[in-house]
mmCIF file of C-alpha atoms and ligand atoms in Angstrom:
data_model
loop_
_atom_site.group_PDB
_atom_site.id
_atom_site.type_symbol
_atom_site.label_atom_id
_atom_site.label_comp_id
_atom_site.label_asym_id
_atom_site.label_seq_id
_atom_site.Cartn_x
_atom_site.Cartn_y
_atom_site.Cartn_z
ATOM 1 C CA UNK A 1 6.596 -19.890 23.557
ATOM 2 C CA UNK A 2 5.477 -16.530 21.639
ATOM 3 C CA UNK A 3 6.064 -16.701 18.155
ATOM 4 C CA UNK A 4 9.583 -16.145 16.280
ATOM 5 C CA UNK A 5 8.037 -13.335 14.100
ATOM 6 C CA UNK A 6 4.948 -10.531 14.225
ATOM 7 C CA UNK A 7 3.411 -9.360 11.327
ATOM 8 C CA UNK A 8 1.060 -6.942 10.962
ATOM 9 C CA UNK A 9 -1.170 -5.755 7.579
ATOM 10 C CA UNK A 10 -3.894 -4.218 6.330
ATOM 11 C CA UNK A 11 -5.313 -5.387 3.360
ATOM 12 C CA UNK A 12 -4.916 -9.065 4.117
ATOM 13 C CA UNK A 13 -8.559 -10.241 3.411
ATOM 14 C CA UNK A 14 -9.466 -9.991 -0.147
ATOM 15 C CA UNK A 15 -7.031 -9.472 -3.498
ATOM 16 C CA UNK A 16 -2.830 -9.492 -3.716
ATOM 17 C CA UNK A 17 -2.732 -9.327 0.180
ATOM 18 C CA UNK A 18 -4.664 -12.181 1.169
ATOM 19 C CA UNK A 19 -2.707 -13.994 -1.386
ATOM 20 C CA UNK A 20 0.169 -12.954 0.457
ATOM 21 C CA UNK A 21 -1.153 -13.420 3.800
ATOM 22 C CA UNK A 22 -1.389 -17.058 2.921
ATOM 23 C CA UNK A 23 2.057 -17.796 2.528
ATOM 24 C CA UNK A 24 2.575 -15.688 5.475
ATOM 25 C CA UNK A 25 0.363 -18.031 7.446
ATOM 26 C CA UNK A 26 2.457 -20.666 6.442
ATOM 27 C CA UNK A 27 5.976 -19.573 7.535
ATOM 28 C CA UNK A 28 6.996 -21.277 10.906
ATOM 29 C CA UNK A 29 6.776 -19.731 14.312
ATOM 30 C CA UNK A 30 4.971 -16.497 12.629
ATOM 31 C CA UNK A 31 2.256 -14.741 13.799
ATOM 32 C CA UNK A 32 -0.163 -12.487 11.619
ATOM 33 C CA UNK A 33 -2.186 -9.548 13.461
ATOM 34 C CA UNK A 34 -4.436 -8.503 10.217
ATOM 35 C CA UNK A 35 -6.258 -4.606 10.718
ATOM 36 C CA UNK A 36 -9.999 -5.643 8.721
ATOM 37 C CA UNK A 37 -13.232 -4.257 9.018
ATOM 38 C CA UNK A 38 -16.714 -5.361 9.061
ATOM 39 C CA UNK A 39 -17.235 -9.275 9.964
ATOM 40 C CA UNK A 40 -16.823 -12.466 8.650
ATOM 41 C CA UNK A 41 -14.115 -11.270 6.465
ATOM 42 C CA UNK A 42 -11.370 -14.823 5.137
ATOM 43 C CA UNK A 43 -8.221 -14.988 7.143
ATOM 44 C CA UNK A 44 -5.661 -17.275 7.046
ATOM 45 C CA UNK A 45 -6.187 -19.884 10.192
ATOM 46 C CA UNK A 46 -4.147 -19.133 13.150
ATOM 47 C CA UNK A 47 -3.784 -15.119 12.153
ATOM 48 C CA UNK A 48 -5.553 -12.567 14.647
ATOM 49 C CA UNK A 49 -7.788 -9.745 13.298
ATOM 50 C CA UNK A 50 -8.124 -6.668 15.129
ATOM 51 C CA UNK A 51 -10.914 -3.807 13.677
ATOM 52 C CA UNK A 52 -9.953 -1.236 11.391
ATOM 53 C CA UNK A 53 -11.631 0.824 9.247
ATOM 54 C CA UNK A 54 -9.303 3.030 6.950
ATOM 55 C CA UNK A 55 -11.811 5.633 6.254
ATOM 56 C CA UNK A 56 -11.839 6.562 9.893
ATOM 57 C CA UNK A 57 -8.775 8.170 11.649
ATOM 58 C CA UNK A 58 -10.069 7.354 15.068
ATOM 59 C CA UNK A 59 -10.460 3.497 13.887
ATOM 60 C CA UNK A 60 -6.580 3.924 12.706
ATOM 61 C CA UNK A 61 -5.606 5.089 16.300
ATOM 62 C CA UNK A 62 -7.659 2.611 17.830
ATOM 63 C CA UNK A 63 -5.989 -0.051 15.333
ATOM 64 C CA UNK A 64 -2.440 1.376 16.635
ATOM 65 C CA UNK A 65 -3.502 1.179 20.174
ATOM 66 C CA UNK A 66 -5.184 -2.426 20.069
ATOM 67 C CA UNK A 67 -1.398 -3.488 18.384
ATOM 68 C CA UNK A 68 0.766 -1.920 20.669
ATOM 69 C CA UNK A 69 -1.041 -3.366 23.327
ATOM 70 C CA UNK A 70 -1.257 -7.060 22.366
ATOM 71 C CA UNK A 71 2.262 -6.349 21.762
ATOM 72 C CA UNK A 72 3.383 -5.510 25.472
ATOM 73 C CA UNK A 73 7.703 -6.628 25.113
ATOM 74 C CA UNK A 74 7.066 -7.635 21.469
ATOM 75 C CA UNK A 75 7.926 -5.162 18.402
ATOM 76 C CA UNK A 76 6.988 -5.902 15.200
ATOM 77 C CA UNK A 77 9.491 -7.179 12.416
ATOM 78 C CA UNK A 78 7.106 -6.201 9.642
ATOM 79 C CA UNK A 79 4.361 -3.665 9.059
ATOM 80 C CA UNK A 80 2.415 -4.690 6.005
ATOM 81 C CA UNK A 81 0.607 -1.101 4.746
ATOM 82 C CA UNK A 82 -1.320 -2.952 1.485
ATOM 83 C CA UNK A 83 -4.787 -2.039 1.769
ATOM 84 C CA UNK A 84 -6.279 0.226 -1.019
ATOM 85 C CA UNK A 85 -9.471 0.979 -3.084
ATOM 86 C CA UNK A 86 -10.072 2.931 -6.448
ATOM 87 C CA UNK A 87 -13.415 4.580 -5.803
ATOM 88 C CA UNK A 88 -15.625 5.259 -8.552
ATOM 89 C CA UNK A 89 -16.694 8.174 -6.513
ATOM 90 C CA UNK A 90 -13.609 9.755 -5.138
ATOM 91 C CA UNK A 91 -15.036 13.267 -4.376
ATOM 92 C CA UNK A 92 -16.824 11.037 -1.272
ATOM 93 C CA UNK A 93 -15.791 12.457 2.103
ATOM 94 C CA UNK A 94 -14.867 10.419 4.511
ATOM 95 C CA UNK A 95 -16.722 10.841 8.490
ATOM 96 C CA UNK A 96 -12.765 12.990 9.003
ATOM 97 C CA UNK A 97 -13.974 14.821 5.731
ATOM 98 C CA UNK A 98 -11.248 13.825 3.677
ATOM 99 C CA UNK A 99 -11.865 12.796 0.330
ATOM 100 C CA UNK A 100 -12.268 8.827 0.302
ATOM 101 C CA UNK A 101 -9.363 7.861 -1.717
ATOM 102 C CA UNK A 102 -6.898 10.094 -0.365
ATOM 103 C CA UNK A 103 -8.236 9.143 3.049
ATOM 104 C CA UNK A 104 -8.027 5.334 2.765
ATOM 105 C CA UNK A 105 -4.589 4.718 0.709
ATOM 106 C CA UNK A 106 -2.688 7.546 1.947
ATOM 107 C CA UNK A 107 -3.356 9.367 5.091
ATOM 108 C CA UNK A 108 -4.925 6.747 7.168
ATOM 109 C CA UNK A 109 -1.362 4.186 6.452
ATOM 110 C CA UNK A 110 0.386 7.712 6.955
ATOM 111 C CA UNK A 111 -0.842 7.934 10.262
ATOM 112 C CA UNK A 112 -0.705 4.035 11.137
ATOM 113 C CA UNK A 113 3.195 4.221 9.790
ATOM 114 C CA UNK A 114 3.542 6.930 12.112
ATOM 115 C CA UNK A 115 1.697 5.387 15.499
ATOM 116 C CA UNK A 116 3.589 2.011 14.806
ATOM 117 C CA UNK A 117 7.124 2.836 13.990
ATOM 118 C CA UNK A 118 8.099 3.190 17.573
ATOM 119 C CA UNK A 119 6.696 -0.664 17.925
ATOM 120 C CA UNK A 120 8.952 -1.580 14.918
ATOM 121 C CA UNK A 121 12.116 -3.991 15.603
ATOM 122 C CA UNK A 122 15.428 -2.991 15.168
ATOM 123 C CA UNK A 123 16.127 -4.500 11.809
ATOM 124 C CA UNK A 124 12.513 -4.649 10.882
ATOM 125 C CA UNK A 125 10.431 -3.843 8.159
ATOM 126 C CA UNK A 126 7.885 -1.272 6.557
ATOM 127 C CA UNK A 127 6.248 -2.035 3.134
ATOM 128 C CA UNK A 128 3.496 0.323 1.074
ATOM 129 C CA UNK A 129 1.619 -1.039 -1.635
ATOM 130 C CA UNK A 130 2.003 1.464 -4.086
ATOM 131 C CA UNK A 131 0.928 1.460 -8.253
ATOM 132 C CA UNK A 132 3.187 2.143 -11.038
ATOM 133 C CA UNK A 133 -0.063 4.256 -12.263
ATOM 134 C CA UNK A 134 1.896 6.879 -9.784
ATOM 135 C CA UNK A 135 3.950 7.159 -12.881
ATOM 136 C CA UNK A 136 3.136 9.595 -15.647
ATOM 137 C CA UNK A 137 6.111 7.999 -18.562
ATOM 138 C CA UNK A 138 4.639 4.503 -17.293
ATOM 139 C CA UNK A 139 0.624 5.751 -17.499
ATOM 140 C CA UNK A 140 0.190 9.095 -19.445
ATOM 141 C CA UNK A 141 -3.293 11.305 -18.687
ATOM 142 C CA UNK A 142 -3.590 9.672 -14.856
ATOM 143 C CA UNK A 143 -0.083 9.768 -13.487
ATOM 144 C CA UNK A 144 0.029 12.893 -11.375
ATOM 145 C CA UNK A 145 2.988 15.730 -13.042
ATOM 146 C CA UNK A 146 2.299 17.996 -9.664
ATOM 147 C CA UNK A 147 0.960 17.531 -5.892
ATOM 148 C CA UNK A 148 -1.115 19.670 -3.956
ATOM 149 C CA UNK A 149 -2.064 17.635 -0.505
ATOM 150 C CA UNK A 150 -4.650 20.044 -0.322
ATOM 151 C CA UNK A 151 -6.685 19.755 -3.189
ATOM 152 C CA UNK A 152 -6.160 15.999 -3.044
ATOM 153 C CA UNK A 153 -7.826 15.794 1.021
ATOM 154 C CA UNK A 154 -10.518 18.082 -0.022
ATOM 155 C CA UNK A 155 -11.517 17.661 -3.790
ATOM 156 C CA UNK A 156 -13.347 20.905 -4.642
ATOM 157 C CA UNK A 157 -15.021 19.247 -8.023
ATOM 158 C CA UNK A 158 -15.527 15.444 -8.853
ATOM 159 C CA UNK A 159 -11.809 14.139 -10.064
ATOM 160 C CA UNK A 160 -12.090 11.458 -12.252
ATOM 161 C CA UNK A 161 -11.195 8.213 -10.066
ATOM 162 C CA UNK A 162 -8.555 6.771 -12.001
ATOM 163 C CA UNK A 163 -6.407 10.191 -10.824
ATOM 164 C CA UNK A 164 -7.733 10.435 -7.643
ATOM 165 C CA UNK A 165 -5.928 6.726 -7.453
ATOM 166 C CA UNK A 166 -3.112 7.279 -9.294
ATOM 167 C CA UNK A 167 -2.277 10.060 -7.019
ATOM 168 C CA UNK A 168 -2.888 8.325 -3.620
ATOM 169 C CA UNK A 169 -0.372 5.763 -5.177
ATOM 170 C CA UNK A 170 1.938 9.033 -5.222
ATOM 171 C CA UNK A 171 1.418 9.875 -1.691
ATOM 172 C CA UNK A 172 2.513 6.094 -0.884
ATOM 173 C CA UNK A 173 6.010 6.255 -2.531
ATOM 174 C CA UNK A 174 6.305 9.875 -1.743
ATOM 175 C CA UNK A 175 5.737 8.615 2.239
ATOM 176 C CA UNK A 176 7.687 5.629 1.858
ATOM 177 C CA UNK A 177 10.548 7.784 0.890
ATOM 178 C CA UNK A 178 9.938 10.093 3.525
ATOM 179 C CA UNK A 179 9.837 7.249 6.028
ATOM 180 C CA UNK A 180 13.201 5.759 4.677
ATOM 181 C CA UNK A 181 15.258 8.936 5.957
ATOM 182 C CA UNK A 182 13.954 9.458 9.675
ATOM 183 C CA UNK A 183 16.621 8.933 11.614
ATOM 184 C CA UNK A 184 14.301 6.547 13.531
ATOM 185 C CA UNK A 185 14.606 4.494 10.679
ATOM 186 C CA UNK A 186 18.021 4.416 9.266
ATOM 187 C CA UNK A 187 19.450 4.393 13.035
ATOM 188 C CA UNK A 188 17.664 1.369 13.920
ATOM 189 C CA UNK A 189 18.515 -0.673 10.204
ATOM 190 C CA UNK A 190 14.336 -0.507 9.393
ATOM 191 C CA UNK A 191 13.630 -1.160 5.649
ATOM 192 C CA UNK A 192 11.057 0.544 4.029
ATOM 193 C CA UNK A 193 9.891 -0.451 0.144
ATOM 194 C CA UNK A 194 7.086 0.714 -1.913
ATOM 195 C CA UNK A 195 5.924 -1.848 -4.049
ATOM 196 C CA UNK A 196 3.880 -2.127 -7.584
ATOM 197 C CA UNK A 197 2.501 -4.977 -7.900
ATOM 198 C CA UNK A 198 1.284 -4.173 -11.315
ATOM 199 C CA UNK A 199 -1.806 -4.646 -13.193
ATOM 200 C CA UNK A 200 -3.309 -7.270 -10.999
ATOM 201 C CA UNK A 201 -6.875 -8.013 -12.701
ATOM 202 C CA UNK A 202 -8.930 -10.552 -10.462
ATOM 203 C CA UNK A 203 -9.006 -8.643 -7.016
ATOM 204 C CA UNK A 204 -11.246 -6.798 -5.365
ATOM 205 C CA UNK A 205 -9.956 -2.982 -6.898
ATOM 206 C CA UNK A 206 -12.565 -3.094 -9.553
ATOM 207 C CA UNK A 207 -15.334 -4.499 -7.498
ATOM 208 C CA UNK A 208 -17.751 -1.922 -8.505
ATOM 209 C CA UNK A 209 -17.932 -2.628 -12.012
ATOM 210 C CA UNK A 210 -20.673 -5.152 -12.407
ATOM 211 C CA UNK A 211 -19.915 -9.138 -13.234
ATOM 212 C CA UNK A 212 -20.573 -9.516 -16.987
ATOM 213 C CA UNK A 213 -18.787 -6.185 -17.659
ATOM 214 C CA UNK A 214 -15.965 -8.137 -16.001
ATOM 215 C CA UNK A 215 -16.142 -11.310 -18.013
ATOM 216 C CA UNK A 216 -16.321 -9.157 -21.253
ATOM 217 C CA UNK A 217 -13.330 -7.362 -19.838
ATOM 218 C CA UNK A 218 -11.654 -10.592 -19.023
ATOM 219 C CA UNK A 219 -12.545 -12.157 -22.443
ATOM 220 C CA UNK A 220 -11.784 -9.212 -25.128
ATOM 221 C CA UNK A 221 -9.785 -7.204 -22.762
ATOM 222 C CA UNK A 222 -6.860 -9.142 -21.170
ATOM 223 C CA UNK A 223 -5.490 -10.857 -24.675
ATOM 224 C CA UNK A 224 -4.980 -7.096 -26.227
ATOM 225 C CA UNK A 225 -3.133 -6.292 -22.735
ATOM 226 C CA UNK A 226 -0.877 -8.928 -23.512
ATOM 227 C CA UNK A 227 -0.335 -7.936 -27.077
ATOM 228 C CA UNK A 228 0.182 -4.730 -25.470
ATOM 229 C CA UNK A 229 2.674 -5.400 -22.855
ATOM 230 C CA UNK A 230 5.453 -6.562 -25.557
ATOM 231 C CA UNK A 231 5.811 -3.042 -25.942
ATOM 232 C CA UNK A 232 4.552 -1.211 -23.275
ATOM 233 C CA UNK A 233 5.384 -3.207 -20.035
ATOM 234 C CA UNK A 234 3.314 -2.071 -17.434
ATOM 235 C CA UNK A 235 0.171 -3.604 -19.269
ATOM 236 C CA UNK A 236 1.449 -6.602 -18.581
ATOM 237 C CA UNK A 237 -1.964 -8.648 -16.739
ATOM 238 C CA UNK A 238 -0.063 -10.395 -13.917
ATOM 239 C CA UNK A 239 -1.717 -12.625 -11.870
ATOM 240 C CA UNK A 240 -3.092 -12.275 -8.089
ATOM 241 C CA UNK A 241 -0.562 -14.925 -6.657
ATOM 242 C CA UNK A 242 2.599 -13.426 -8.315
ATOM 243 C CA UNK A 243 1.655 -10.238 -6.639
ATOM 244 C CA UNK A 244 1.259 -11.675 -3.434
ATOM 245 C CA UNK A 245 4.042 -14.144 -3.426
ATOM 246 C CA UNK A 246 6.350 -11.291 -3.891
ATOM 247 C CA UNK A 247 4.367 -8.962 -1.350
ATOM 248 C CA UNK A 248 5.304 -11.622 0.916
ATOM 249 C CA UNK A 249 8.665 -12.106 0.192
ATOM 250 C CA UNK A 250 9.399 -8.672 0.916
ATOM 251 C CA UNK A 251 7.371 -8.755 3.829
ATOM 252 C CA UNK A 252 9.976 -12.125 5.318
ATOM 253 C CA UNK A 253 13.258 -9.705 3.843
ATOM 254 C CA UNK A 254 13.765 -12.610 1.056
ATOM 255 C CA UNK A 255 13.390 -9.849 -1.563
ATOM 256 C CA UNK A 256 14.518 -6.346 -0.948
ATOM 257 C CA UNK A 257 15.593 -3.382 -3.087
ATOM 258 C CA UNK A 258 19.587 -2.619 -3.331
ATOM 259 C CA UNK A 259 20.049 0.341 -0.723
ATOM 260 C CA UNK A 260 19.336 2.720 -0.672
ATOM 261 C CA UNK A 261 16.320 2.224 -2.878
ATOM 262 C CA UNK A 262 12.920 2.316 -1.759
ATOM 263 C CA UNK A 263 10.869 1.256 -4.801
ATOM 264 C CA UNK A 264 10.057 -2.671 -6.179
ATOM 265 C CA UNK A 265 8.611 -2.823 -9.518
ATOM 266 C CA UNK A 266 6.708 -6.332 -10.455
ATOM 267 C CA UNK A 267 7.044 -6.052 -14.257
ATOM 268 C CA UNK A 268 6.271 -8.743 -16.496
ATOM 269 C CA UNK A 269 5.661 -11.237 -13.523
ATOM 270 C CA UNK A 270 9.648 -10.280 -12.746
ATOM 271 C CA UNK A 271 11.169 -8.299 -9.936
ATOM 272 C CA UNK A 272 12.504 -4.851 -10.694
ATOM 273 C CA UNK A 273 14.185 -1.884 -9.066
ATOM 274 C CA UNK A 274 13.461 0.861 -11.313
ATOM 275 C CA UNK A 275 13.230 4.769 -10.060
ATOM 276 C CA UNK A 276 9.722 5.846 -9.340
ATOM 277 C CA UNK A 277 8.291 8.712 -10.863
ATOM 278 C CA UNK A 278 10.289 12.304 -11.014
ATOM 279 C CA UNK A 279 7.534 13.862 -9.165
ATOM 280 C CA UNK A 280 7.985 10.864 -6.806
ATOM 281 C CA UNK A 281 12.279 11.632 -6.451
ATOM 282 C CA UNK A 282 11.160 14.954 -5.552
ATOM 283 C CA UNK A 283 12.397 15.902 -1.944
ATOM 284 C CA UNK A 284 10.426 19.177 -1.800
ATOM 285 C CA UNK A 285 7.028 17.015 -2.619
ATOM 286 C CA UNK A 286 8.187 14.617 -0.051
ATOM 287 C CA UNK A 287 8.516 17.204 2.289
ATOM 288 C CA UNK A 288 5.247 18.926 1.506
ATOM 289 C CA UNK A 289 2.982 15.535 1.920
ATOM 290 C CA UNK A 290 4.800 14.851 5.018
ATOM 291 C CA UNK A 291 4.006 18.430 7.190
ATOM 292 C CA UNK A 292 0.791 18.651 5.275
ATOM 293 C CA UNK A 293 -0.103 15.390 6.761
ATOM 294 C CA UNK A 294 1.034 15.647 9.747
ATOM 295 C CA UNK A 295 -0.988 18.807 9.986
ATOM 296 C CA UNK A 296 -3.804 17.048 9.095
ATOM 297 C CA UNK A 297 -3.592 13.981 10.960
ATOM 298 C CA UNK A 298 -2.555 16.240 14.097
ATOM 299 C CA UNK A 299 0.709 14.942 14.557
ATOM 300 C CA UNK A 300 3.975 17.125 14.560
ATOM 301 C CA UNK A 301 5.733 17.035 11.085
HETATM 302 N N1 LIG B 401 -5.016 -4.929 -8.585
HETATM 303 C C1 LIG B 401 -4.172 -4.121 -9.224
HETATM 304 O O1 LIG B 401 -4.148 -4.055 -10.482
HETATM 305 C C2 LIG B 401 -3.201 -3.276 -8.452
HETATM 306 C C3 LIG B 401 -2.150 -2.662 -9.145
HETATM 307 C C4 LIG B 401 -1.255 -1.859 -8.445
HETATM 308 C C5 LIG B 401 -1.411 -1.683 -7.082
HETATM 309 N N2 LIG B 401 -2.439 -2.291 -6.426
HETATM 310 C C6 LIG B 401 -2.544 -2.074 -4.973
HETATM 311 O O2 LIG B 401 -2.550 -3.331 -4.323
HETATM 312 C C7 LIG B 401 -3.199 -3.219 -3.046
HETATM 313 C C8 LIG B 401 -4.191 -4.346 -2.886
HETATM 314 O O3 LIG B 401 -5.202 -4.180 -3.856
HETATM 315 P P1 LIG B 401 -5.998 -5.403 -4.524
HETATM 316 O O4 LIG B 401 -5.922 -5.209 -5.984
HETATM 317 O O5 LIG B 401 -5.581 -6.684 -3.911
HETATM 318 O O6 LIG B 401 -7.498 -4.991 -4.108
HETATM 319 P P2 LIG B 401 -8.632 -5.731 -3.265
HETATM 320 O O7 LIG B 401 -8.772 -7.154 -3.698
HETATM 321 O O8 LIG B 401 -9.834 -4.858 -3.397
HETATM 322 O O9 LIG B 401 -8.096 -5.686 -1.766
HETATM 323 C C9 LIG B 401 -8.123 -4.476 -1.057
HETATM 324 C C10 LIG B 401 -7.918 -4.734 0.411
HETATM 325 O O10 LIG B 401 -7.959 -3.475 1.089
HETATM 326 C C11 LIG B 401 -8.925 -3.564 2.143
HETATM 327 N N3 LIG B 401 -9.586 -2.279 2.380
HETATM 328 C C12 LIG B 401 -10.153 -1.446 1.463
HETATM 329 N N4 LIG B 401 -10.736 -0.408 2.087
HETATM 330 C C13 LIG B 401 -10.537 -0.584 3.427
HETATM 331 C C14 LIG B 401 -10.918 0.135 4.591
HETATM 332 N N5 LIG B 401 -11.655 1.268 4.518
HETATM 333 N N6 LIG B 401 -10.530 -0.333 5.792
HETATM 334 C C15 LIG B 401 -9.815 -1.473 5.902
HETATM 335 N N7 LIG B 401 -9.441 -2.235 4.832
HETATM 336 C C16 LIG B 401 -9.802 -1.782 3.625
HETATM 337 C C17 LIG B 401 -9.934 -4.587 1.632
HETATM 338 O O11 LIG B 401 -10.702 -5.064 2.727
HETATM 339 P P3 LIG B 401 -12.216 -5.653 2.537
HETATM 340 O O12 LIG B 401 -12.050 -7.145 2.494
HETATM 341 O O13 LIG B 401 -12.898 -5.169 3.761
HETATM 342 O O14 LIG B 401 -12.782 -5.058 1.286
HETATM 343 C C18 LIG B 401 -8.997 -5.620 1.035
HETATM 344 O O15 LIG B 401 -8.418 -6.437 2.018
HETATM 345 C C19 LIG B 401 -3.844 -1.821 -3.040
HETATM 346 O O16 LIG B 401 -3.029 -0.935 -2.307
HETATM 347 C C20 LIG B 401 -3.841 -1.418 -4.510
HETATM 348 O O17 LIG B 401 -3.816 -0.024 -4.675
HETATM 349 C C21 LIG B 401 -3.330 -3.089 -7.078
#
């Protein structure tokens, strides 16, 4: 008998989503189709992995194609877009000659949502990893007040990588928005969320940074951002299993934002449903990340 239930993510194999993809594992009569590169990567037993590199738009379409094709009958009941990175050098181009960041967490899930929604259920599901750092009121200095698709795909001088990120994260709520009003989507009853997991320390993001500057970090660092939090939320330190218990909750439909919101907020360990940024309500930045990247994935808007 095929299974009940297809899921498919990127982003399962390291950090919040292979916490997630755990539990996922778990559920009954579910199968997990995870999109990883490179080998020898930890899956849950029983899941599938199929190659895909983010940084390369022909991987993405070969990703899309590998899917669709395993899936012959089958649709999927939940597309899992959770893969990310913060680069510490975000002026990199990718082999498409996009900058890296931009390239990985936006336009390469952009153009996966895109190739996939036709192989989404009626009634299924579409969830972003996004970052509260989107958010200018939430993180002052890094959360982007303006968007230019442009300048973000082709950096001209070395942005500083915390703004190259936060602005990706941007492009993920903006596109999840974007996504919720196709008529594609709201005709067939497809929910689409962005979700901030929040300060997650403990994954994979900050892999650059070298071990003991991570243990001083955890040490000195993590009781001030508790301190902190009291008053200022969003420095709340959550842990890695919060954030993926609740990715996969939204991922079964257990958790889901009152319609017609599109943004989950992880806040303190709790579930919110707070608006994203203004910049993020926007319609005409919506609009303007959607044709621009259309344009530059070489699909029509
Ligand atoms: N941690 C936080 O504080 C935090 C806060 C807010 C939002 N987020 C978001 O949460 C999501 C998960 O992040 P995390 O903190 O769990 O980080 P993580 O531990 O580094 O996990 C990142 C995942 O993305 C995958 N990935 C990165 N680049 C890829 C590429 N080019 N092709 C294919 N897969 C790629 C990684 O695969 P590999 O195993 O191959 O590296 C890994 O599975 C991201 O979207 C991040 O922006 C994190």
């Amino acid at each position: 008998m095929p299974p009940n239930r297809i899921i498919v993510m990127t982003g399962a194999t390291a950090g919040i989503g292979q916490a997630a993809a755990r539990l996922l594992a778990e559920e009954p009569d579910t199968h997990l189709i995870i999109g990883a590169r490179g080998t020898g990567r930890q899956v849950p037993e029983g899941s599938e992995v199929l190659p895909l590199d983010l940084a390369s738009l022909d991987s993405v379409r070969s990703f899309a194609d590998a899917v669709t094709q395993r899936l012959g009958e089958r649709r999927i009941d939940t597309l899992v877009l959770n893969a990310g990175l913060n680069s510490p050098d975000p002026a990199r181009r990718t082999e498409d000659g996009f900058g890296v960041t931009f390239a990985v967490n936006h336009l390469a899930h952009y153009l996966l949502a895109r190739l996939l929604l036709p192989v989404i259920a009626d009634g299924g599901r579409l969830i972003i990893t996004a970052s509260d750092t989107h958010d200018p009121k939430i993180i002052p200095v890094v959360g982007p007040t303006t968007l230019d698709p442009e300048a973000l795909a082709h950096p001209s001088a070395k942005p500083g990588r915390m703004r190259a990120y936060a602005a990706s994260k941007l492009c993920n709520v903006l596109t999840a928005r974007s996504l919720a009003v196709l008529d594609d989507v709201t005709e067939r009853g497809i929910t689409v969320v962005a979700y901030n997991p929040g300060l997650t320390p403990d994954t994979g993001l900050a892999g650059d940074v070298p071990a003991a500057a991570r243990t001083a970090l955890r040490v000195a660092v993590l009781p001030v951002l508790r301190l902190v939090s009291r008053f200022r939320p969003a420095f709340y330190p959550g842990t890695v299993e919060r954030a993926g218990q609740v990715l996969a909750e939204l991922t079964l439909g257990t958790t889901s934002p009152p319609t017609p919101r599109v943004y989950v907020s992880l806040v303190r360990a709790q579930v919110t449903f707070p608006a994203p940024s203004e910049l993020a309500l926007d319609d005409n930045a919506r609009d303007l990340l959607w044709r621009e990247s259309a344009t530059m994935t070489g699909l029509a808007a």
